[in-house]
């Protein structure tokens, strides 16, 4: 349930960017927000990921602090996942590494347990989900916001006649 046409346009742009991300020098993060849980944020991320990669997105939670978040994000980047979803964010989103990953073609990271630095491509599509997401600092200009609103107090109780992800899987070639 997109709030308006600009939210639809942003998710379409995100889908195209995810398909092409490996050859793009940079791409913004797409943050999907809604006023209530159960609106479809994670399902939308999985749909986009199935179109781009054939499988649901790899998800990670933010750490308790910026250092832990950087370790987790660094590990995801080192693993080579084409789409990384920062899922169910409950605090303001910010951070130097996030800004660098969204604007640079490569970043230098220190793998856990190592003392040396490695240069890795920063070519994963980053997506974020959360209720009433807040984006802070320099990250604001590197994020496309997508707003959903089911206009219901308990959107998780909605019943649908079709299975969204099954439809996306069945039509993946056509959607690409």
Tab-separated table of N, CA and C in Angstrom:
chain	number	residue	atom	x	y	z
A	1	UNK	N	0.818	-1.197	0.000
A	1	UNK	CA	0.000	0.000	0.000
A	1	UNK	C	0.869	1.272	0.000
A	2	UNK	N	1.323	1.670	-1.185
A	2	UNK	CA	2.173	2.851	-1.305
A	2	UNK	C	1.392	4.104	-0.938
A	3	UNK	N	2.069	5.091	-0.346
A	3	UNK	CA	1.412	6.336	0.032
A	3	UNK	C	1.065	7.151	-1.201
A	4	UNK	N	2.004	7.296	-2.146
A	4	UNK	CA	1.675	8.002	-3.390
A	4	UNK	C	2.585	7.539	-4.526
A	5	UNK	N	2.441	8.174	-5.682
A	5	UNK	CA	3.146	7.738	-6.893
A	5	UNK	C	4.658	7.794	-6.733
A	6	UNK	N	5.187	8.744	-5.953
A	6	UNK	CA	6.646	8.848	-5.804
A	6	UNK	C	7.210	7.613	-5.092
A	7	UNK	N	6.431	7.002	-4.216
A	7	UNK	CA	6.874	5.784	-3.537
A	7	UNK	C	6.922	4.602	-4.503
A	8	UNK	N	5.949	4.538	-5.401
A	8	UNK	CA	5.957	3.513	-6.455
A	8	UNK	C	7.157	3.709	-7.379
A	9	UNK	N	7.417	4.964	-7.745
A	9	UNK	CA	8.547	5.266	-8.621
A	9	UNK	C	9.867	4.887	-7.952
A	10	UNK	N	9.981	5.147	-6.655
A	10	UNK	CA	11.215	4.837	-5.931
A	10	UNK	C	11.461	3.331	-5.882
A	11	UNK	N	10.408	2.517	-5.681
A	11	UNK	CA	10.623	1.064	-5.628
A	11	UNK	C	10.924	0.520	-7.017
A	12	UNK	N	10.369	1.124	-8.044
A	12	UNK	CA	10.716	0.724	-9.412
A	12	UNK	C	12.183	1.060	-9.690
A	13	UNK	N	12.614	2.253	-9.310
A	13	UNK	CA	14.018	2.639	-9.470
A	13	UNK	C	14.929	1.699	-8.684
A	14	UNK	N	14.514	1.320	-7.490
A	14	UNK	CA	15.304	0.398	-6.666
A	14	UNK	C	15.433	-0.968	-7.329
A	15	UNK	N	14.367	-1.429	-7.960
A	15	UNK	CA	14.393	-2.733	-8.633
A	15	UNK	C	15.342	-2.696	-9.825
A	16	UNK	N	15.263	-1.643	-10.616
A	16	UNK	CA	16.168	-1.503	-11.764
A	16	UNK	C	17.605	-1.400	-11.281
A	17	UNK	N	17.842	-0.607	-10.236
A	17	UNK	CA	19.204	-0.463	-9.695
A	17	UNK	C	19.729	-1.797	-9.168
A	18	UNK	N	18.869	-2.586	-8.522
A	18	UNK	CA	19.307	-3.887	-7.998
A	18	UNK	C	19.715	-4.823	-9.132
A	19	UNK	N	19.009	-4.755	-10.256
A	19	UNK	CA	19.362	-5.588	-11.404
A	19	UNK	C	20.709	-5.188	-11.995
A	20	UNK	N	21.036	-3.910	-11.917
A	20	UNK	CA	22.252	-3.385	-12.543
A	20	UNK	C	23.359	-3.051	-11.541
A	21	UNK	N	23.120	-3.255	-10.264
A	21	UNK	CA	24.024	-2.735	-9.233
A	21	UNK	C	25.474	-3.142	-9.406
A	22	UNK	N	25.742	-4.340	-9.825
A	22	UNK	CA	27.130	-4.798	-9.929
A	22	UNK	C	27.951	-3.977	-10.931
A	23	UNK	N	27.291	-3.301	-11.879
A	23	UNK	CA	28.034	-2.505	-12.863
A	23	UNK	C	27.916	-0.994	-12.622
A	24	UNK	N	27.160	-0.598	-11.612
A	24	UNK	CA	27.017	0.824	-11.297
A	24	UNK	C	28.105	1.256	-10.323
A	25	UNK	N	28.664	2.456	-10.495
A	25	UNK	CA	29.701	2.913	-9.561
A	25	UNK	C	29.149	3.211	-8.168
A	26	UNK	N	27.877	3.577	-8.066
A	26	UNK	CA	27.241	3.866	-6.776
A	26	UNK	C	25.735	3.784	-6.958
A	27	UNK	N	25.037	3.624	-5.854
A	27	UNK	CA	23.573	3.606	-5.880
A	27	UNK	C	23.070	3.940	-4.482
A	28	UNK	N	21.948	4.659	-4.393
A	28	UNK	CA	21.420	4.993	-3.063
A	28	UNK	C	20.841	3.773	-2.359
A	29	UNK	N	20.755	3.880	-1.039
A	29	UNK	CA	20.022	2.882	-0.260
A	29	UNK	C	18.536	3.187	-0.427
A	30	UNK	N	17.723	2.160	-0.405
A	30	UNK	CA	16.283	2.340	-0.428
A	30	UNK	C	15.767	1.958	0.951
A	31	UNK	N	15.114	2.911	1.609
A	31	UNK	CA	14.573	2.686	2.939
A	31	UNK	C	13.057	2.638	2.853
A	32	UNK	N	12.482	1.560	3.356
A	32	UNK	CA	11.030	1.364	3.292
A	32	UNK	C	10.482	1.522	4.706
A	33	UNK	N	9.589	2.477	4.857
A	33	UNK	CA	9.048	2.786	6.170
A	33	UNK	C	7.527	2.731	6.141
A	34	UNK	N	6.948	2.516	7.311
A	34	UNK	CA	5.485	2.488	7.467
A	34	UNK	C	5.170	2.847	8.908
A	35	UNK	N	3.958	3.306	9.169
A	35	UNK	CA	3.604	3.662	10.543
A	35	UNK	C	3.317	2.455	11.444
A	36	UNK	N	3.132	1.263	10.855
A	36	UNK	CA	2.771	0.095	11.670
A	36	UNK	C	3.470	-1.160	11.158
A	37	UNK	N	3.712	-2.082	12.075
A	37	UNK	CA	4.263	-3.392	11.713
A	37	UNK	C	3.239	-4.152	10.878
A	38	UNK	N	3.721	-5.041	10.014
A	38	UNK	CA	2.827	-5.882	9.226
A	38	UNK	C	2.302	-5.228	7.969
A	39	UNK	N	2.867	-4.091	7.591
A	39	UNK	CA	2.386	-3.363	6.418
A	39	UNK	C	2.903	-3.958	5.113
A	40	UNK	N	4.044	-4.657	5.144
A	40	UNK	CA	4.567	-5.296	3.943
A	40	UNK	C	5.962	-4.850	3.557
A	41	UNK	N	6.678	-4.221	4.462
A	41	UNK	CA	8.020	-3.708	4.160
A	41	UNK	C	8.988	-4.833	3.793
A	42	UNK	N	9.091	-5.832	4.635
A	42	UNK	CA	10.022	-6.942	4.372
A	42	UNK	C	9.585	-7.761	3.166
A	43	UNK	N	8.280	-7.911	2.991
A	43	UNK	CA	7.767	-8.639	1.823
A	43	UNK	C	8.134	-7.910	0.539
A	44	UNK	N	8.060	-6.578	0.542
A	44	UNK	CA	8.442	-5.782	-0.615
A	44	UNK	C	9.934	-5.941	-0.913
A	45	UNK	N	10.753	-5.946	0.120
A	45	UNK	CA	12.197	-6.169	-0.054
A	45	UNK	C	12.442	-7.547	-0.661
A	46	UNK	N	11.763	-8.565	-0.160
A	46	UNK	CA	11.944	-9.908	-0.700
A	46	UNK	C	11.482	-9.999	-2.149
A	47	UNK	N	10.389	-9.325	-2.478
A	47	UNK	CA	9.937	-9.307	-3.871
A	47	UNK	C	10.971	-8.688	-4.790
A	48	UNK	N	11.512	-7.552	-4.383
A	48	UNK	CA	12.566	-6.897	-5.166
A	48	UNK	C	13.773	-7.829	-5.314
A	49	UNK	N	14.164	-8.465	-4.224
A	49	UNK	CA	15.318	-9.360	-4.246
A	49	UNK	C	15.084	-10.581	-5.131
A	50	UNK	N	13.883	-11.141	-5.088
A	50	UNK	CA	13.572	-12.296	-5.948
A	50	UNK	C	13.671	-11.888	-7.416
A	51	UNK	N	13.187	-10.695	-7.764
A	51	UNK	CA	13.322	-10.235	-9.145
A	51	UNK	C	14.794	-10.133	-9.517
A	52	UNK	N	15.592	-9.506	-8.659
A	52	UNK	CA	16.995	-9.236	-8.988
A	52	UNK	C	17.905	-10.456	-8.897
A	53	UNK	N	17.632	-11.366	-7.943
A	53	UNK	CA	18.581	-12.451	-7.690
A	53	UNK	C	17.979	-13.844	-7.738
A	54	UNK	N	16.649	-13.939	-7.721
A	54	UNK	CA	16.004	-15.243	-7.679
A	54	UNK	C	15.768	-15.774	-6.290
A	55	UNK	N	16.175	-15.024	-5.258
A	55	UNK	CA	15.974	-15.476	-3.879
A	55	UNK	C	15.698	-14.288	-2.970
A	56	UNK	N	15.121	-14.545	-1.789
A	56	UNK	CA	14.895	-13.449	-0.837
A	56	UNK	C	16.223	-12.804	-0.414
A	57	UNK	N	16.128	-11.599	0.093
A	57	UNK	CA	17.316	-10.834	0.486
A	57	UNK	C	18.003	-11.430	1.709
A	58	UNK	N	19.324	-11.269	1.753
A	58	UNK	CA	20.075	-11.572	2.968
A	58	UNK	C	19.792	-10.435	3.946
A	59	UNK	N	19.397	-10.764	5.167
A	59	UNK	CA	19.037	-9.723	6.129
A	59	UNK	C	20.029	-9.665	7.275
A	60	UNK	N	20.143	-8.477	7.849
A	60	UNK	CA	20.954	-8.304	9.049
A	60	UNK	C	20.270	-7.295	9.954
A	61	UNK	N	20.494	-7.449	11.226
A	61	UNK	CA	20.015	-6.485	12.215
A	61	UNK	C	21.150	-5.512	12.490
A	62	UNK	N	20.798	-4.304	12.869
A	62	UNK	CA	21.823	-3.358	13.274
A	62	UNK	C	22.416	-3.817	14.597
A	63	UNK	N	23.660	-3.466	14.835
A	63	UNK	CA	24.294	-3.798	16.104
A	63	UNK	C	23.843	-2.852	17.203
A	64	UNK	N	24.305	-3.111	18.409
A	64	UNK	CA	23.964	-2.257	19.545
A	64	UNK	C	24.611	-0.879	19.442
A	65	UNK	N	25.731	-0.809	18.695
A	65	UNK	CA	26.403	0.474	18.503
A	65	UNK	C	26.971	0.529	17.083
A	66	UNK	N	27.548	1.686	16.719
A	66	UNK	CA	28.067	1.862	15.368
A	66	UNK	C	29.178	0.864	15.033
A	67	UNK	N	30.028	0.543	16.010
A	67	UNK	CA	31.127	-0.397	15.763
A	67	UNK	C	30.587	-1.787	15.412
A	68	UNK	N	29.574	-2.236	16.144
A	68	UNK	CA	28.984	-3.547	15.863
A	68	UNK	C	28.277	-3.547	14.512
A	69	UNK	N	27.585	-2.462	14.186
A	69	UNK	CA	26.924	-2.358	12.885
A	69	UNK	C	27.958	-2.428	11.764
A	70	UNK	N	29.082	-1.731	11.923
A	70	UNK	CA	30.136	-1.769	10.904
A	70	UNK	C	30.699	-3.171	10.735
A	71	UNK	N	30.876	-3.904	11.814
A	71	UNK	CA	31.373	-5.283	11.727
A	71	UNK	C	30.387	-6.160	10.953
A	72	UNK	N	29.119	-6.018	11.269
A	72	UNK	CA	28.103	-6.829	10.591
A	72	UNK	C	28.007	-6.473	9.113
A	73	UNK	N	27.969	-5.188	8.811
A	73	UNK	CA	27.884	-4.759	7.417
A	73	UNK	C	29.142	-5.171	6.659
A	74	UNK	N	30.293	-5.019	7.280
A	74	UNK	CA	31.544	-5.447	6.650
A	74	UNK	C	31.532	-6.928	6.330
A	75	UNK	N	31.033	-7.735	7.258
A	75	UNK	CA	30.935	-9.182	7.019
A	75	UNK	C	30.007	-9.506	5.863
A	76	UNK	N	28.886	-8.797	5.781
A	76	UNK	CA	27.948	-9.024	4.669
A	76	UNK	C	28.592	-8.636	3.341
A	77	UNK	N	29.310	-7.520	3.323
A	77	UNK	CA	29.979	-7.096	2.088
A	77	UNK	C	31.061	-8.102	1.686
A	78	UNK	N	31.815	-8.583	2.661
A	78	UNK	CA	32.859	-9.572	2.372
A	78	UNK	C	32.267	-10.871	1.837
A	79	UNK	N	31.058	-11.217	2.253
A	79	UNK	CA	30.444	-12.463	1.786
A	79	UNK	C	29.955	-12.355	0.343
A	80	UNK	N	29.848	-11.128	-0.170
A	80	UNK	CA	29.486	-10.937	-1.574
A	80	UNK	C	28.011	-10.951	-1.885
A	81	UNK	N	27.152	-10.826	-0.867
A	81	UNK	CA	25.712	-10.809	-1.122
A	81	UNK	C	25.354	-9.642	-2.038
A	82	UNK	N	24.568	-9.891	-3.092
A	82	UNK	CA	24.218	-8.815	-4.019
A	82	UNK	C	23.200	-7.834	-3.449
A	83	UNK	N	22.379	-8.285	-2.509
A	83	UNK	CA	21.397	-7.428	-1.853
A	83	UNK	C	21.518	-7.641	-0.352
A	84	UNK	N	21.609	-6.537	0.377
A	84	UNK	CA	21.703	-6.592	1.825
A	84	UNK	C	20.538	-5.787	2.386
A	85	UNK	N	19.744	-6.422	3.230
A	85	UNK	CA	18.603	-5.755	3.849
A	85	UNK	C	18.873	-5.534	5.329
A	86	UNK	N	18.877	-4.279	5.729
A	86	UNK	CA	18.950	-3.912	7.138
A	86	UNK	C	17.501	-3.952	7.618
A	87	UNK	N	17.167	-4.984	8.373
A	87	UNK	CA	15.751	-5.299	8.621
A	87	UNK	C	15.287	-4.864	10.009
A	88	UNK	N	14.066	-4.330	10.056
A	88	UNK	CA	13.396	-3.959	11.306
A	88	UNK	C	14.218	-2.995	12.162
A	89	UNK	N	14.651	-1.924	11.548
A	89	UNK	CA	15.459	-0.921	12.242
A	89	UNK	C	14.576	-0.177	13.234
A	90	UNK	N	15.058	-0.072	14.469
A	90	UNK	CA	14.276	0.580	15.520
A	90	UNK	C	14.928	1.841	16.056
A	91	UNK	N	16.088	2.209	15.524
A	91	UNK	CA	16.758	3.429	15.972
A	91	UNK	C	17.159	4.240	14.744
A	92	UNK	N	17.501	5.493	14.928
A	92	UNK	CA	17.900	6.300	13.767
A	92	UNK	C	19.068	5.658	13.012
A	93	UNK	N	18.983	5.706	11.695
A	93	UNK	CA	19.994	5.087	10.839
A	93	UNK	C	21.016	6.131	10.419
A	94	UNK	N	22.281	5.811	10.623
A	94	UNK	CA	23.377	6.703	10.266
A	94	UNK	C	24.661	5.886	10.233
A	95	UNK	N	25.764	6.511	9.836
A	95	UNK	CA	27.046	5.827	9.902
A	95	UNK	C	27.956	6.112	8.734
A	96	UNK	N	29.233	6.227	9.049
A	96	UNK	CA	30.249	6.525	8.039
A	96	UNK	C	30.376	5.418	7.009
A	97	UNK	N	30.425	4.150	7.459
A	97	UNK	CA	30.587	3.046	6.510
A	97	UNK	C	29.386	2.970	5.564
A	98	UNK	N	28.186	3.171	6.077
A	98	UNK	CA	27.012	3.176	5.200
A	98	UNK	C	27.159	4.253	4.125
A	99	UNK	N	27.561	5.447	4.516
A	99	UNK	CA	27.746	6.534	3.544
A	99	UNK	C	28.790	6.155	2.501
A	100	UNK	N	29.889	5.567	2.930
A	100	UNK	CA	30.953	5.186	1.997
A	100	UNK	C	30.490	4.103	1.037
A	101	UNK	N	29.793	3.103	1.552
A	101	UNK	CA	29.325	1.998	0.716
A	101	UNK	C	28.362	2.499	-0.364
A	102	UNK	N	27.612	3.538	-0.052
A	102	UNK	CA	26.616	4.052	-0.995
A	102	UNK	C	27.191	5.003	-2.034
A	103	UNK	N	28.412	5.501	-1.821
A	103	UNK	CA	28.969	6.482	-2.764
A	103	UNK	C	30.303	6.083	-3.383
A	104	UNK	N	30.951	5.075	-2.851
A	104	UNK	CA	32.267	4.669	-3.353
A	104	UNK	C	32.177	3.322	-4.068
A	105	UNK	N	33.055	3.107	-5.028
A	105	UNK	CA	33.046	1.828	-5.733
A	105	UNK	C	33.715	0.719	-4.918
A	106	UNK	N	34.658	1.090	-4.039
A	106	UNK	CA	35.347	0.130	-3.174
A	106	UNK	C	35.495	0.733	-1.779
A	107	UNK	N	35.509	-0.126	-0.778
A	107	UNK	CA	35.790	0.305	0.592
A	107	UNK	C	36.858	-0.594	1.167
A	108	UNK	N	37.629	-0.069	2.119
A	108	UNK	CA	38.638	-0.867	2.818
A	108	UNK	C	38.064	-1.301	4.156
A	109	UNK	N	38.161	-2.590	4.410
A	109	UNK	CA	37.665	-3.171	5.653
A	109	UNK	C	38.741	-4.046	6.280
A	110	UNK	N	38.644	-4.184	7.586
A	110	UNK	CA	39.513	-5.118	8.293
A	110	UNK	C	38.662	-6.322	8.657
A	111	UNK	N	38.916	-7.479	8.032
A	111	UNK	CA	38.134	-8.679	8.367
A	111	UNK	C	38.288	-9.027	9.847
A	112	UNK	N	37.219	-9.554	10.441
A	112	UNK	CA	37.277	-9.951	11.847
A	112	UNK	C	38.410	-10.936	12.075
A	113	UNK	N	39.152	-10.714	13.135
A	113	UNK	CA	40.257	-11.592	13.482
A	113	UNK	C	41.541	-11.290	12.725
A	114	UNK	N	41.510	-10.351	11.813
A	114	UNK	CA	42.705	-10.007	11.039
A	114	UNK	C	43.234	-8.650	11.435
A	115	UNK	N	44.466	-8.385	11.025
A	115	UNK	CA	45.052	-7.078	11.331
A	115	UNK	C	45.222	-6.244	10.065
A	116	UNK	N	45.163	-6.885	8.891
A	116	UNK	CA	45.327	-6.163	7.642
A	116	UNK	C	43.998	-5.682	7.084
A	117	UNK	N	44.080	-4.752	6.165
A	117	UNK	CA	42.899	-4.209	5.507
A	117	UNK	C	42.755	-4.851	4.131
A	118	UNK	N	41.521	-5.023	3.699
A	118	UNK	CA	41.252	-5.531	2.361
A	118	UNK	C	40.338	-4.534	1.650
A	119	UNK	N	40.546	-4.408	0.360
A	119	UNK	CA	39.700	-3.549	-0.456
A	119	UNK	C	38.655	-4.435	-1.123
A	120	UNK	N	37.390	-4.088	-0.932
A	120	UNK	CA	36.324	-4.892	-1.514
A	120	UNK	C	35.371	-3.998	-2.300
A	121	UNK	N	34.737	-4.548	-3.327
A	121	UNK	CA	33.749	-3.763	-4.077
A	121	UNK	C	32.555	-3.418	-3.188
A	122	UNK	N	32.094	-2.202	-3.305
A	122	UNK	CA	30.902	-1.754	-2.567
A	122	UNK	C	29.734	-1.754	-3.539
A	123	UNK	N	29.437	-2.927	-4.087
A	123	UNK	CA	28.440	-2.983	-5.162
A	123	UNK	C	27.215	-3.822	-4.808
A	124	UNK	N	26.883	-3.876	-3.531
A	124	UNK	CA	25.646	-4.529	-3.106
A	124	UNK	C	24.536	-3.481	-3.066
A	125	UNK	N	23.333	-3.895	-3.354
A	125	UNK	CA	22.174	-3.013	-3.170
A	125	UNK	C	21.798	-3.061	-1.702
A	126	UNK	N	21.728	-1.893	-1.072
A	126	UNK	CA	21.343	-1.821	0.330
A	126	UNK	C	19.898	-1.367	0.450
A	127	UNK	N	19.146	-2.118	1.253
A	127	UNK	CA	17.753	-1.809	1.525
A	127	UNK	C	17.582	-1.780	3.038
A	128	UNK	N	16.679	-0.953	3.508
A	128	UNK	CA	16.421	-0.863	4.938
A	128	UNK	C	14.917	-0.857	5.177
A	129	UNK	N	14.495	-1.480	6.270
A	129	UNK	CA	13.080	-1.466	6.632
A	129	UNK	C	12.928	-1.079	8.094
A	130	UNK	N	11.831	-0.421	8.398
A	130	UNK	CA	11.542	-0.077	9.785
A	130	UNK	C	10.271	0.720	9.890
A	131	UNK	N	9.701	0.713	11.062
A	131	UNK	CA	8.513	1.520	11.316
A	131	UNK	C	8.962	2.930	11.686
A	132	UNK	N	8.403	3.922	11.002
A	132	UNK	CA	8.738	5.324	11.256
A	132	UNK	C	10.247	5.556	11.233
A	133	UNK	N	10.886	5.079	10.174
A	133	UNK	CA	12.342	5.185	10.035
A	133	UNK	C	12.813	6.629	10.112
A	134	UNK	N	13.936	6.812	10.780
A	134	UNK	CA	14.604	8.114	10.821
A	134	UNK	C	15.997	7.933	10.223
A	135	UNK	N	16.334	8.766	9.258
A	135	UNK	CA	17.656	8.747	8.622
A	135	UNK	C	18.362	10.023	9.059
A	136	UNK	N	19.582	9.910	9.577
A	136	UNK	CA	20.289	11.058	10.125
A	136	UNK	C	21.556	11.403	9.347
A	137	UNK	N	21.999	12.625	9.550
A	137	UNK	CA	23.289	13.088	9.057
A	137	UNK	C	23.435	13.026	7.550
A	138	UNK	N	24.654	12.738	7.135
A	138	UNK	CA	25.003	12.698	5.716
A	138	UNK	C	24.281	11.584	4.959
A	139	UNK	N	23.793	10.595	5.680
A	139	UNK	CA	23.109	9.475	5.036
A	139	UNK	C	21.811	9.926	4.354
A	140	UNK	N	21.200	11.010	4.839
A	140	UNK	CA	19.916	11.475	4.293
A	140	UNK	C	19.963	11.677	2.784
A	141	UNK	N	21.061	12.224	2.287
A	141	UNK	CA	21.127	12.505	0.852
A	141	UNK	C	21.525	11.286	0.024
A	142	UNK	N	21.702	10.154	0.677
A	142	UNK	CA	22.081	8.921	-0.004
A	142	UNK	C	20.980	7.864	0.061
A	143	UNK	N	19.774	8.271	0.416
A	143	UNK	CA	18.673	7.331	0.641
A	143	UNK	C	17.437	7.755	-0.145
A	144	UNK	N	16.808	6.774	-0.805
A	144	UNK	CA	15.477	6.956	-1.384
A	144	UNK	C	14.488	6.374	-0.382
A	145	UNK	N	13.532	7.170	0.047
A	145	UNK	CA	12.549	6.697	1.019
A	145	UNK	C	11.296	6.223	0.294
A	146	UNK	N	10.808	5.060	0.683
A	146	UNK	CA	9.559	4.501	0.169
A	146	UNK	C	8.616	4.396	1.363
A	147	UNK	N	7.441	5.000	1.232
A	147	UNK	CA	6.476	5.009	2.323
A	147	UNK	C	5.294	4.095	2.004
A	148	UNK	N	4.983	3.234	2.960
A	148	UNK	CA	3.813	2.358	2.871
A	148	UNK	C	2.856	2.725	4.000
A	149	UNK	N	1.567	2.589	3.743
A	149	UNK	CA	0.575	2.814	4.797
A	149	UNK	C	-0.700	2.061	4.436
A	150	UNK	N	-0.999	1.025	5.198
A	150	UNK	CA	-2.205	0.229	4.954
A	150	UNK	C	-3.452	0.922	5.494
A	151	UNK	N	-3.254	1.986	6.251
A	151	UNK	CA	-4.369	2.744	6.841
A	151	UNK	C	-5.275	1.841	7.690
A	152	UNK	N	-4.627	0.933	8.395
A	152	UNK	CA	-5.338	0.030	9.300
A	152	UNK	C	-4.554	-0.050	10.598
A	153	UNK	N	-5.264	-0.238	11.690
A	153	UNK	CA	-4.602	-0.341	12.981
A	153	UNK	C	-3.774	-1.619	13.091
A	154	UNK	N	-4.253	-2.716	12.508
A	154	UNK	CA	-3.561	-4.008	12.567
A	154	UNK	C	-3.366	-4.553	11.150
A	155	UNK	N	-2.455	-3.965	10.370
A	155	UNK	CA	-2.304	-4.394	8.978
A	155	UNK	C	-1.873	-5.852	8.821
A	156	UNK	N	-1.267	-6.434	9.829
A	156	UNK	CA	-0.835	-7.834	9.729
A	156	UNK	C	-2.017	-8.794	9.672
A	157	UNK	N	-3.213	-8.328	9.952
A	157	UNK	CA	-4.408	-9.177	9.910
A	157	UNK	C	-5.089	-9.182	8.541
A	158	UNK	N	-4.550	-8.412	7.604
A	158	UNK	CA	-5.144	-8.399	6.265
A	158	UNK	C	-5.043	-9.784	5.641
A	159	UNK	N	-6.012	-10.135	4.808
A	159	UNK	CA	-6.036	-11.418	4.116
A	159	UNK	C	-5.980	-11.128	2.613
A	160	UNK	N	-5.112	-11.848	1.919
A	160	UNK	CA	-4.935	-11.652	0.482
A	160	UNK	C	-5.318	-12.920	-0.261
A	161	UNK	N	-5.852	-12.746	-1.455
A	161	UNK	CA	-6.255	-13.890	-2.270
A	161	UNK	C	-5.063	-14.551	-2.953
A	162	UNK	N	-3.988	-13.797	-3.165
A	162	UNK	CA	-2.823	-14.323	-3.890
A	162	UNK	C	-1.585	-14.272	-3.007
A	163	UNK	N	-0.608	-15.085	-3.349
A	163	UNK	CA	0.678	-15.114	-2.655
A	163	UNK	C	1.648	-14.231	-3.448
A	164	UNK	N	1.962	-13.062	-2.901
A	164	UNK	CA	2.798	-12.090	-3.585
A	164	UNK	C	4.133	-12.680	-4.051
A	165	UNK	N	4.862	-13.326	-3.156
A	165	UNK	CA	6.182	-13.857	-3.535
A	165	UNK	C	6.083	-14.985	-4.553
A	166	UNK	N	5.061	-15.815	-4.451
A	166	UNK	CA	4.866	-16.871	-5.453
A	166	UNK	C	4.585	-16.252	-6.815
A	167	UNK	N	3.802	-15.177	-6.841
A	167	UNK	CA	3.532	-14.471	-8.105
A	167	UNK	C	4.813	-13.879	-8.687
A	168	UNK	N	5.620	-13.278	-7.839
A	168	UNK	CA	6.877	-12.681	-8.311
A	168	UNK	C	7.794	-13.765	-8.862
A	169	UNK	N	7.912	-14.882	-8.153
A	169	UNK	CA	8.757	-15.989	-8.638
A	169	UNK	C	8.266	-16.503	-9.991
A	170	UNK	N	6.955	-16.658	-10.116
A	170	UNK	CA	6.385	-17.197	-11.349
A	170	UNK	C	6.574	-16.227	-12.523
A	171	UNK	N	6.593	-14.946	-12.247
A	171	UNK	CA	6.682	-13.939	-13.319
A	171	UNK	C	8.049	-13.274	-13.384
A	172	UNK	N	9.055	-13.831	-12.740
A	172	UNK	CA	10.367	-13.191	-12.635
A	172	UNK	C	10.932	-12.770	-13.992
A	173	UNK	N	10.934	-13.651	-14.967
A	173	UNK	CA	11.465	-13.311	-16.287
A	173	UNK	C	10.732	-12.140	-16.918
A	174	UNK	N	9.442	-12.165	-16.841
A	174	UNK	CA	8.620	-11.062	-17.367
A	174	UNK	C	8.900	-9.757	-16.641
A	175	UNK	N	9.054	-9.816	-15.306
A	175	UNK	CA	9.304	-8.622	-14.525
A	175	UNK	C	10.682	-8.034	-14.819
A	176	UNK	N	11.663	-8.892	-15.043
A	176	UNK	CA	12.992	-8.400	-15.412
A	176	UNK	C	12.917	-7.674	-16.735
